[in-house]
mmCIF file of C-alpha atoms in Angstrom:
data_model
loop_
_atom_site.group_PDB
_atom_site.id
_atom_site.type_symbol
_atom_site.label_atom_id
_atom_site.label_comp_id
_atom_site.label_asym_id
_atom_site.label_seq_id
_atom_site.Cartn_x
_atom_site.Cartn_y
_atom_site.Cartn_z
ATOM 1 C CA MET G 1157 -11.229 75.428 -235.520
ATOM 2 C CA THR G 1158 -8.167 76.419 -233.477
ATOM 3 C CA ARG G 1159 -8.920 79.119 -230.896
ATOM 4 C CA ILE G 1160 -6.357 81.835 -230.158
ATOM 5 C CA PHE G 1161 -6.329 84.352 -227.309
ATOM 6 C CA SER G 1162 -3.887 87.183 -226.767
ATOM 7 C CA GLY G 1163 -3.923 90.684 -225.353
ATOM 8 C CA VAL G 1164 -2.143 93.982 -224.820
ATOM 9 C CA LYS G 1165 -1.779 95.755 -221.502
ATOM 10 C CA PRO G 1166 -2.590 99.507 -221.468
ATOM 11 C CA THR G 1167 0.367 100.558 -219.336
ATOM 12 C CA GLY G 1168 2.024 102.627 -222.060
ATOM 13 C CA HIS G 1169 1.810 103.563 -225.721
ATOM 14 C CA LEU G 1170 2.150 100.592 -228.073
ATOM 15 C CA THR G 1171 5.601 100.223 -229.587
ATOM 16 C CA LEU G 1172 7.273 98.890 -232.696
ATOM 17 C CA GLY G 1173 8.145 95.856 -230.577
ATOM 18 C CA ASN G 1174 4.472 95.219 -229.815
ATOM 19 C CA TYR G 1175 3.615 95.507 -233.495
ATOM 20 C CA LEU G 1176 6.403 93.368 -234.969
ATOM 21 C CA GLY G 1177 6.373 90.874 -232.132
ATOM 22 C CA ALA G 1178 2.634 90.342 -231.905
ATOM 23 C CA VAL G 1179 0.012 92.627 -233.427
ATOM 24 C CA ARG G 1180 1.029 92.315 -237.075
ATOM 25 C CA GLN G 1181 1.019 88.525 -236.781
ATOM 26 C CA TRP G 1182 -2.488 88.696 -235.317
ATOM 27 C CA ALA G 1183 -3.731 90.796 -238.236
ATOM 28 C CA VAL G 1184 -1.913 89.140 -241.118
ATOM 29 C CA VAL G 1185 -2.062 85.497 -240.045
ATOM 30 C CA ASP G 1186 -3.909 84.592 -236.871
ATOM 31 C CA GLN G 1187 -7.332 86.149 -237.448
ATOM 32 C CA HIS G 1188 -7.530 84.385 -240.824
ATOM 33 C CA ARG G 1189 -6.552 80.898 -239.670
ATOM 34 C CA ALA G 1190 -8.288 80.620 -236.304
ATOM 35 C CA ASP G 1191 -11.166 81.628 -234.073
ATOM 36 C CA ALA G 1192 -9.203 84.505 -232.559
ATOM 37 C CA LEU G 1193 -9.854 86.768 -229.563
ATOM 38 C CA PHE G 1194 -7.734 89.870 -228.954
ATOM 39 C CA CYS G 1195 -8.184 91.782 -225.730
ATOM 40 C CA VAL G 1196 -7.078 95.018 -224.075
ATOM 41 C CA VAL G 1197 -6.212 93.559 -220.666
ATOM 42 C CA ASP G 1198 -6.950 96.649 -218.588
ATOM 43 C CA LEU G 1199 -7.290 94.779 -215.271
ATOM 44 C CA HIS G 1200 -3.601 93.918 -215.533
ATOM 45 C CA ALA G 1201 -2.759 97.631 -215.611
ATOM 46 C CA LEU G 1202 -4.006 97.975 -212.020
ATOM 47 C CA THR G 1203 -1.242 95.810 -210.507
ATOM 48 C CA VAL G 1204 1.043 98.854 -210.066
ATOM 49 C CA ASP G 1205 0.504 102.482 -209.113
ATOM 50 C CA HIS G 1206 -1.448 104.115 -211.946
ATOM 51 C CA ASP G 1207 -3.482 107.140 -212.957
ATOM 52 C CA PRO G 1208 -7.102 106.066 -213.627
ATOM 53 C CA GLY G 1209 -7.628 108.576 -216.404
ATOM 54 C CA ARG G 1210 -4.443 107.488 -218.155
ATOM 55 C CA VAL G 1211 -5.463 103.826 -218.014
ATOM 56 C CA ARG G 1212 -8.779 104.705 -219.673
ATOM 57 C CA ARG G 1213 -7.049 106.787 -222.377
ATOM 58 C CA LEU G 1214 -4.447 104.118 -223.079
ATOM 59 C CA SER G 1215 -7.115 101.401 -223.170
ATOM 60 C CA ARG G 1216 -9.046 103.282 -225.847
ATOM 61 C CA GLN G 1217 -5.848 104.047 -227.746
ATOM 62 C CA ALA G 1218 -4.723 100.412 -227.635
ATOM 63 C CA ALA G 1219 -8.095 99.196 -228.916
ATOM 64 C CA THR G 1220 -8.041 101.776 -231.699
ATOM 65 C CA LEU G 1221 -4.497 100.799 -232.696
ATOM 66 C CA LEU G 1222 -5.434 97.114 -232.815
ATOM 67 C CA LEU G 1223 -8.150 97.965 -235.317
ATOM 68 C CA ALA G 1224 -5.833 100.329 -237.189
ATOM 69 C CA SER G 1225 -3.290 97.528 -237.457
ATOM 70 C CA GLY G 1226 -5.748 95.410 -239.396
ATOM 71 C CA LEU G 1227 -7.767 93.430 -236.872
ATOM 72 C CA ASP G 1228 -11.181 92.975 -238.487
ATOM 73 C CA PRO G 1229 -14.178 92.537 -236.149
ATOM 74 C CA GLU G 1230 -15.803 90.477 -238.913
ATOM 75 C CA LEU G 1231 -12.953 87.951 -238.590
ATOM 76 C CA CYS G 1232 -11.984 88.111 -234.901
ATOM 77 C CA THR G 1233 -13.238 89.282 -231.520
ATOM 78 C CA VAL G 1234 -11.782 92.534 -230.152
ATOM 79 C CA PHE G 1235 -12.815 93.595 -226.643
ATOM 80 C CA VAL G 1236 -11.760 95.015 -223.288
ATOM 81 C CA GLN G 1237 -11.046 92.585 -220.451
ATOM 82 C CA SER G 1238 -12.966 94.418 -217.724
ATOM 83 C CA HIS G 1239 -16.115 94.380 -219.886
ATOM 84 C CA VAL G 1240 -16.345 90.594 -219.452
ATOM 85 C CA ASP G 1241 -16.904 89.600 -215.807
ATOM 86 C CA GLU G 1242 -15.851 86.000 -216.413
ATOM 87 C CA HIS G 1243 -12.170 86.966 -216.292
ATOM 88 C CA ALA G 1244 -12.390 88.082 -212.665
ATOM 89 C CA ARG G 1245 -14.805 85.285 -211.729
ATOM 90 C CA LEU G 1246 -12.479 82.584 -213.000
ATOM 91 C CA SER G 1247 -9.359 84.243 -211.621
ATOM 92 C CA TYR G 1248 -10.511 83.665 -208.034
ATOM 93 C CA LEU G 1249 -11.216 79.993 -208.674
ATOM 94 C CA LEU G 1250 -7.726 79.573 -210.110
ATOM 95 C CA GLU G 1251 -6.212 81.330 -207.094
ATOM 96 C CA CYS G 1252 -7.777 78.493 -205.117
ATOM 97 C CA VAL G 1253 -5.835 76.030 -207.277
ATOM 98 C CA ALA G 1254 -2.495 77.865 -207.585
ATOM 99 C CA THR G 1255 0.129 77.905 -204.821
ATOM 100 C CA ASP G 1256 2.034 80.721 -203.175
ATOM 101 C CA GLY G 1257 5.319 79.140 -204.258
ATOM 102 C CA GLU G 1258 4.296 79.105 -207.907
ATOM 103 C CA MET G 1259 3.464 82.792 -207.813
ATOM 104 C CA ARG G 1260 6.712 83.808 -206.138
ATOM 105 C CA ARG G 1261 8.776 81.890 -208.694
ATOM 106 C CA MET G 1262 7.446 84.018 -211.564
ATOM 107 C CA ILE G 1263 10.385 85.924 -213.015
ATOM 108 C CA GLN G 1264 8.361 89.020 -213.911
ATOM 109 C CA TYR G 1265 7.040 89.247 -210.352
ATOM 110 C CA LYS G 1266 10.567 89.144 -208.939
ATOM 111 C CA GLU G 1267 11.792 91.830 -211.343
ATOM 112 C CA LYS G 1268 8.817 94.176 -210.960
ATOM 113 C CA ALA G 1269 8.621 93.764 -207.187
ATOM 114 C CA THR G 1270 12.331 94.574 -206.891
ATOM 115 C CA ARG G 1271 11.951 97.722 -209.007
ATOM 116 C CA GLU G 1272 8.937 98.836 -206.968
ATOM 117 C CA ARG G 1273 10.794 98.378 -203.676
ATOM 118 C CA GLU G 1274 13.824 100.243 -205.035
ATOM 119 C CA ARG G 1275 11.528 103.170 -205.826
ATOM 120 C CA GLY G 1276 10.310 103.109 -202.247
ATOM 121 C CA GLY G 1277 6.848 101.875 -203.179
ATOM 122 C CA SER G 1278 4.769 99.011 -201.860
ATOM 123 C CA VAL G 1279 4.177 95.836 -203.843
ATOM 124 C CA ARG G 1280 0.500 95.175 -204.496
ATOM 125 C CA LEU G 1281 -0.908 91.708 -203.925
ATOM 126 C CA SER G 1282 -2.331 91.835 -207.454
ATOM 127 C CA LEU G 1283 1.215 91.977 -208.838
ATOM 128 C CA LEU G 1284 1.866 88.603 -207.217
ATOM 129 C CA THR G 1285 -1.376 87.030 -208.429
ATOM 130 C CA TYR G 1286 -1.697 88.557 -211.889
ATOM 131 C CA PRO G 1287 -0.345 85.432 -213.653
ATOM 132 C CA VAL G 1288 -3.462 83.683 -212.342
ATOM 133 C CA LEU G 1289 -5.642 86.375 -213.898
ATOM 134 C CA MET G 1290 -3.708 85.850 -217.121
ATOM 135 C CA ALA G 1291 -4.437 82.128 -216.847
ATOM 136 C CA ALA G 1292 -8.130 82.953 -216.417
ATOM 137 C CA ASP G 1293 -8.014 85.156 -219.524
ATOM 138 C CA ILE G 1294 -6.776 82.175 -221.514
ATOM 139 C CA LEU G 1295 -8.713 79.300 -219.977
ATOM 140 C CA ALA G 1296 -12.113 81.005 -220.009
ATOM 141 C CA TYR G 1297 -12.271 80.670 -223.784
ATOM 142 C CA GLY G 1298 -11.066 77.113 -224.343
ATOM 143 C CA THR G 1299 -7.944 78.584 -225.925
ATOM 144 C CA ASP G 1300 -5.697 76.255 -227.934
ATOM 145 C CA GLU G 1301 -2.862 78.657 -228.776
ATOM 146 C CA VAL G 1302 -1.425 81.719 -227.035
ATOM 147 C CA PRO G 1303 0.905 83.858 -229.194
ATOM 148 C CA VAL G 1304 3.553 85.181 -226.793
ATOM 149 C CA GLY G 1305 7.073 86.548 -226.601
ATOM 150 C CA ASP G 1306 9.790 84.815 -224.626
ATOM 151 C CA ASP G 1307 9.049 86.891 -221.511
ATOM 152 C CA GLN G 1308 5.516 85.480 -221.225
ATOM 153 C CA THR G 1309 6.291 81.812 -221.846
ATOM 154 C CA GLN G 1310 6.553 81.091 -218.114
ATOM 155 C CA HIS G 1311 3.027 82.406 -217.594
ATOM 156 C CA VAL G 1312 1.615 80.129 -220.286
ATOM 157 C CA GLU G 1313 3.372 77.184 -218.621
ATOM 158 C CA LEU G 1314 1.675 78.152 -215.346
ATOM 159 C CA THR G 1315 -1.654 78.309 -217.191
ATOM 160 C CA ARG G 1316 -1.100 74.799 -218.502
ATOM 161 C CA ASP G 1317 -0.240 73.541 -214.993
ATOM 162 C CA LEU G 1318 -3.377 75.114 -213.490
ATOM 163 C CA ALA G 1319 -5.601 73.687 -216.227
ATOM 164 C CA VAL G 1320 -4.215 70.181 -215.750
ATOM 165 C CA ARG G 1321 -4.481 70.421 -211.947
ATOM 166 C CA PHE G 1322 -8.063 71.689 -212.048
ATOM 167 C CA ASN G 1323 -9.052 68.976 -214.527
ATOM 168 C CA GLN G 1324 -7.490 66.246 -212.393
ATOM 169 C CA ARG G 1325 -9.068 67.418 -209.128
ATOM 170 C CA TYR G 1326 -12.511 68.508 -210.255
ATOM 171 C CA GLY G 1327 -13.185 66.899 -213.620
ATOM 172 C CA HIS G 1328 -12.277 67.875 -217.146
ATOM 173 C CA THR G 1329 -13.207 71.542 -217.580
ATOM 174 C CA PHE G 1330 -10.400 73.360 -219.400
ATOM 175 C CA VAL G 1331 -8.507 72.985 -222.651
ATOM 176 C CA VAL G 1332 -4.744 72.884 -221.964
ATOM 177 C CA PRO G 1333 -3.271 75.637 -224.187
ATOM 178 C CA ARG G 1334 0.165 75.911 -225.781
ATOM 179 C CA ALA G 1335 2.423 78.911 -226.390
ATOM 180 C CA VAL G 1336 3.350 79.807 -229.965
ATOM 181 C CA ARG G 1337 5.980 82.338 -231.075
ATOM 182 C CA PRO G 1338 6.556 84.210 -234.345
ATOM 183 C CA GLU G 1339 9.885 83.403 -235.986
ATOM 184 C CA VAL G 1340 11.189 86.917 -236.775
ATOM 185 C CA GLY G 1341 10.735 90.076 -234.773
ATOM 186 C CA ALA G 1342 9.486 88.266 -231.680
ATOM 187 C CA ARG G 1343 11.685 90.302 -229.370
ATOM 188 C CA VAL G 1344 12.581 93.784 -230.595
ATOM 189 C CA MET G 1345 15.156 95.349 -228.314
ATOM 190 C CA ASN G 1346 15.619 98.887 -226.994
ATOM 191 C CA LEU G 1347 17.591 100.976 -229.496
ATOM 192 C CA GLN G 1348 19.727 102.483 -226.728
ATOM 193 C CA GLU G 1349 20.046 99.333 -224.622
ATOM 194 C CA PRO G 1350 19.974 96.456 -227.140
ATOM 195 C CA THR G 1351 20.190 93.804 -224.446
ATOM 196 C CA SER G 1352 16.835 94.966 -223.017
ATOM 197 C CA LYS G 1353 13.397 94.526 -224.550
ATOM 198 C CA MET G 1354 11.724 97.534 -226.179
ATOM 199 C CA GLY G 1355 9.025 97.910 -223.522
ATOM 200 C CA LYS G 1356 6.082 100.301 -223.417
ATOM 201 C CA SER G 1357 5.605 100.372 -219.653
ATOM 202 C CA ASP G 1358 8.753 101.812 -218.153
ATOM 203 C CA ASP G 1359 10.786 103.572 -220.833
ATOM 204 C CA VAL G 1360 10.019 106.922 -222.405
ATOM 205 C CA GLY G 1361 13.485 107.547 -223.844
ATOM 206 C CA PRO G 1362 14.966 107.570 -227.335
ATOM 207 C CA GLY G 1363 15.374 103.788 -227.397
ATOM 208 C CA VAL G 1364 11.662 103.126 -227.975
ATOM 209 C CA VAL G 1365 9.781 103.651 -231.245
ATOM 210 C CA TYR G 1366 6.066 104.134 -230.649
ATOM 211 C CA LEU G 1367 3.437 103.283 -233.251
ATOM 212 C CA LEU G 1368 2.219 106.879 -233.256
ATOM 213 C CA ASP G 1369 5.667 108.509 -233.479
ATOM 214 C CA GLU G 1370 5.989 111.049 -236.294
ATOM 215 C CA PRO G 1371 8.211 109.889 -239.202
ATOM 216 C CA ASP G 1372 10.997 112.323 -238.297
ATOM 217 C CA ALA G 1373 10.985 111.069 -234.712
ATOM 218 C CA VAL G 1374 11.259 107.490 -235.945
ATOM 219 C CA ARG G 1375 14.201 108.382 -238.187
ATOM 220 C CA LYS G 1376 15.981 110.261 -235.417
ATOM 221 C CA LYS G 1377 15.632 107.409 -232.920
ATOM 222 C CA ILE G 1378 16.881 104.772 -235.342
ATOM 223 C CA MET G 1379 19.763 106.875 -236.678
ATOM 224 C CA ARG G 1380 20.898 107.385 -233.057
ATOM 225 C CA ALA G 1381 20.585 103.681 -232.188
ATOM 226 C CA VAL G 1382 23.496 102.192 -230.278
ATOM 227 C CA THR G 1383 25.584 99.871 -232.397
ATOM 228 C CA ASP G 1384 28.581 98.007 -230.958
ATOM 229 C CA SER G 1385 31.721 99.727 -229.730
ATOM 230 C CA GLY G 1386 35.172 98.377 -230.380
ATOM 231 C CA SER G 1387 34.166 96.201 -233.318
ATOM 232 C CA GLY G 1388 34.687 98.460 -236.307
ATOM 233 C CA GLN G 1389 31.946 99.091 -238.845
ATOM 234 C CA ASP G 1390 31.426 95.488 -239.909
ATOM 235 C CA VAL G 1391 27.736 94.654 -240.159
ATOM 236 C CA VAL G 1392 27.545 91.175 -238.634
ATOM 237 C CA TYR G 1393 24.502 89.351 -237.276
ATOM 238 C CA ASP G 1394 25.493 87.973 -233.855
ATOM 239 C CA ARG G 1395 22.934 88.355 -231.055
ATOM 240 C CA GLU G 1396 25.486 87.707 -228.300
ATOM 241 C CA ALA G 1397 28.548 89.603 -229.507
ATOM 242 C CA ARG G 1398 26.852 92.336 -231.600
ATOM 243 C CA PRO G 1399 23.444 93.010 -230.015
ATOM 244 C CA GLY G 1400 23.040 96.548 -231.370
ATOM 245 C CA VAL G 1401 23.627 95.744 -235.028
ATOM 246 C CA SER G 1402 21.736 92.469 -234.711
ATOM 247 C CA ASN G 1403 18.696 94.325 -233.360
ATOM 248 C CA LEU G 1404 18.675 96.665 -236.359
ATOM 249 C CA LEU G 1405 19.034 93.718 -238.732
ATOM 250 C CA GLU G 1406 16.125 91.933 -237.054
ATOM 251 C CA ILE G 1407 13.934 95.031 -237.244
ATOM 252 C CA LEU G 1408 14.745 95.493 -240.943
ATOM 253 C CA ALA G 1409 14.174 91.801 -241.647
ATOM 254 C CA ALA G 1410 10.833 91.874 -239.827
ATOM 255 C CA CYS G 1411 9.734 94.970 -241.763
ATOM 256 C CA GLU G 1412 10.689 93.576 -245.159
ATOM 257 C CA GLY G 1413 10.149 89.867 -244.637
ATOM 258 C CA GLY G 1414 13.836 89.072 -245.030
ATOM 259 C CA ASN G 1415 16.434 87.159 -243.062
ATOM 260 C CA PRO G 1416 18.710 89.093 -240.668
ATOM 261 C CA GLU G 1417 21.755 86.958 -241.408
ATOM 262 C CA ALA G 1418 21.334 87.366 -245.146
ATOM 263 C CA LEU G 1419 20.808 91.110 -244.770
ATOM 264 C CA SER G 1420 24.043 91.480 -242.834
ATOM 265 C CA GLY G 1421 25.992 90.714 -246.027
ATOM 266 C CA VAL G 1422 24.312 93.556 -247.889
ATOM 267 C CA TYR G 1423 25.654 96.427 -245.778
ATOM 268 C CA GLU G 1424 29.162 97.807 -245.477
ATOM 269 C CA SER G 1425 28.440 100.440 -242.818
ATOM 270 C CA TYR G 1426 26.230 101.074 -239.818
ATOM 271 C CA GLY G 1427 24.987 104.306 -241.365
ATOM 272 C CA ALA G 1428 23.545 102.634 -244.432
ATOM 273 C CA LEU G 1429 21.878 99.968 -242.298
ATOM 274 C CA LYS G 1430 20.353 102.580 -240.013
ATOM 275 C CA LYS G 1431 19.054 104.649 -242.933
ATOM 276 C CA ASP G 1432 17.355 101.705 -244.596
ATOM 277 C CA THR G 1433 15.956 100.460 -241.286
ATOM 278 C CA ALA G 1434 14.535 103.896 -240.473
ATOM 279 C CA GLU G 1435 12.798 104.193 -243.847
ATOM 280 C CA ALA G 1436 11.451 100.654 -243.616
ATOM 281 C CA VAL G 1437 9.917 101.398 -240.206
ATOM 282 C CA VAL G 1438 8.422 104.707 -241.373
ATOM 283 C CA GLU G 1439 6.751 102.954 -244.326
ATOM 284 C CA LEU G 1440 5.586 100.082 -242.123
ATOM 285 C CA LEU G 1441 3.873 102.458 -239.701
ATOM 286 C CA ARG G 1442 2.397 104.857 -242.273
ATOM 287 C CA PRO G 1443 -0.850 102.917 -243.022
ATOM 288 C CA VAL G 1444 -1.358 102.128 -239.338
ATOM 289 C CA GLN G 1445 -1.111 105.812 -238.426
ATOM 290 C CA GLU G 1446 -3.420 106.873 -241.257
ATOM 291 C CA ARG G 1447 -6.066 104.337 -240.242
ATOM 292 C CA HIS G 1448 -5.690 105.332 -236.579
ATOM 293 C CA LYS G 1449 -6.453 108.945 -237.495
ATOM 294 C CA GLN G 1450 -9.600 107.851 -239.335
ATOM 295 C CA LEU G 1451 -10.799 105.742 -236.399
ATOM 296 C CA CYS G 1452 -10.189 108.558 -233.911
ATOM 297 C CA ALA G 1453 -12.575 110.666 -235.991
ATOM 298 C CA ASP G 1454 -15.272 107.989 -235.552
ATOM 299 C CA PRO G 1455 -15.233 107.026 -231.835
ATOM 300 C CA ALA G 1456 -18.741 105.568 -232.034
ATOM 301 C CA TYR G 1457 -17.444 102.878 -234.383
ATOM 302 C CA VAL G 1458 -14.692 101.841 -231.966
ATOM 303 C CA GLU G 1459 -17.140 101.813 -229.045
ATOM 304 C CA GLY G 1460 -19.517 99.638 -231.056
ATOM 305 C CA VAL G 1461 -16.760 97.154 -231.922
ATOM 306 C CA LEU G 1462 -15.773 96.856 -228.254
ATOM 307 C CA ARG G 1463 -19.378 96.499 -227.112
ATOM 308 C CA ASP G 1464 -20.125 93.786 -229.663
ATOM 309 C CA GLY G 1465 -16.804 92.090 -228.954
ATOM 310 C CA ALA G 1466 -17.496 91.952 -225.224
ATOM 311 C CA GLU G 1467 -20.945 90.482 -225.819
ATOM 312 C CA LYS G 1468 -19.501 87.795 -228.087
ATOM 313 C CA ALA G 1469 -16.648 87.040 -225.660
ATOM 314 C CA ARG G 1470 -19.079 86.819 -222.759
ATOM 315 C CA GLY G 1471 -21.138 84.271 -224.658
ATOM 316 C CA MET G 1472 -18.039 82.134 -225.195
ATOM 317 C CA ALA G 1473 -16.671 82.372 -221.661
ATOM 318 C CA ARG G 1474 -19.743 82.140 -219.440
ATOM 319 C CA PRO G 1475 -20.670 78.456 -220.021
ATOM 320 C CA ARG G 1476 -17.120 77.286 -219.255
ATOM 321 C CA VAL G 1477 -16.741 79.490 -216.189
ATOM 322 C CA ASP G 1478 -20.168 78.404 -214.900
ATOM 323 C CA ALA G 1479 -19.068 74.797 -215.382
ATOM 324 C CA ALA G 1480 -15.900 75.506 -213.387
ATOM 325 C CA TYR G 1481 -17.992 76.956 -210.549
ATOM 326 C CA ARG G 1482 -20.077 73.810 -210.434
ATOM 327 C CA ALA G 1483 -17.052 71.515 -210.696
ATOM 328 C CA ILE G 1484 -15.192 73.126 -207.803
ATOM 329 C CA GLY G 1485 -18.193 72.775 -205.495
ATOM 330 C CA LEU G 1486 -20.168 76.028 -205.609
ATOM 331 C CA LEU G 1487 -23.960 76.061 -205.649
ATOM 332 C CA ALA G 1488 -25.546 77.160 -208.887
ATOM 333 C CA ALA G 1489 -27.279 80.522 -208.755
ATOM 334 C CA GLY G 1490 -31.065 80.352 -208.724
#
């Protein structure tokens, strides 16, 4: 059976972009067709300056929202990264296989390091090496497929390179994974800056719809979305020339299962498109928010799911990571 691994980083509240681009696909499709593992990758949240209490709160919230979104612990494995030591164990071995040049070519490292320096902060070594930890997350489980957005494709390519290199030098140990992408809604853009991704980590403004936003807040954000100046009120799907309108069409299409180009012919004004998009998003999020409220009232259930998930994940990862330790030349523990 195909094995899938993916995760969410608890650096901010989960957004509509996270849901449409990844989480819904996990719940509706991936957990039913594959041996799937979904992880709150909390170790990755430590690569930048952070508040420890906030990381813990966001980790619990992310796990709860994954379950509220339809992930079923009877069908898939849901756990927290730091609860499974094999991630950190394997990460060091892969650092001994990766090169400095590979790390410094990572686009996300360049962008995040630049922003950190501009703020007057220092760049942590873990920010440079975190793609190796991501590779360890994937390779520890014999993963076949990694559902990712465009911004993470480079990291999956690095993972593939490290797996092949390790296998060639030390003997076949790892499955070489491949990246897979959903067709619609893979990259939801910021409502105020439609050429930038709707990110949870560094934007708290009106351009981001969060999964736990109240319905009125959702409507207000979408009705105030930037469209495209100087181009009249024609509703045309064109990612390059009309990014604002195209983003709304993609969101509506992803909510309703339609096609953004076909939807563009339905609307004669931006206002009508915005209204329908807002209502579609409100209805999409309603069951997620209701289930989230129920789960928050039963924290013992969530804790039990994460405990059982970590135990199951540990059982999958440990034999492969132990084999990697032996292959690379380390003595077996007594």
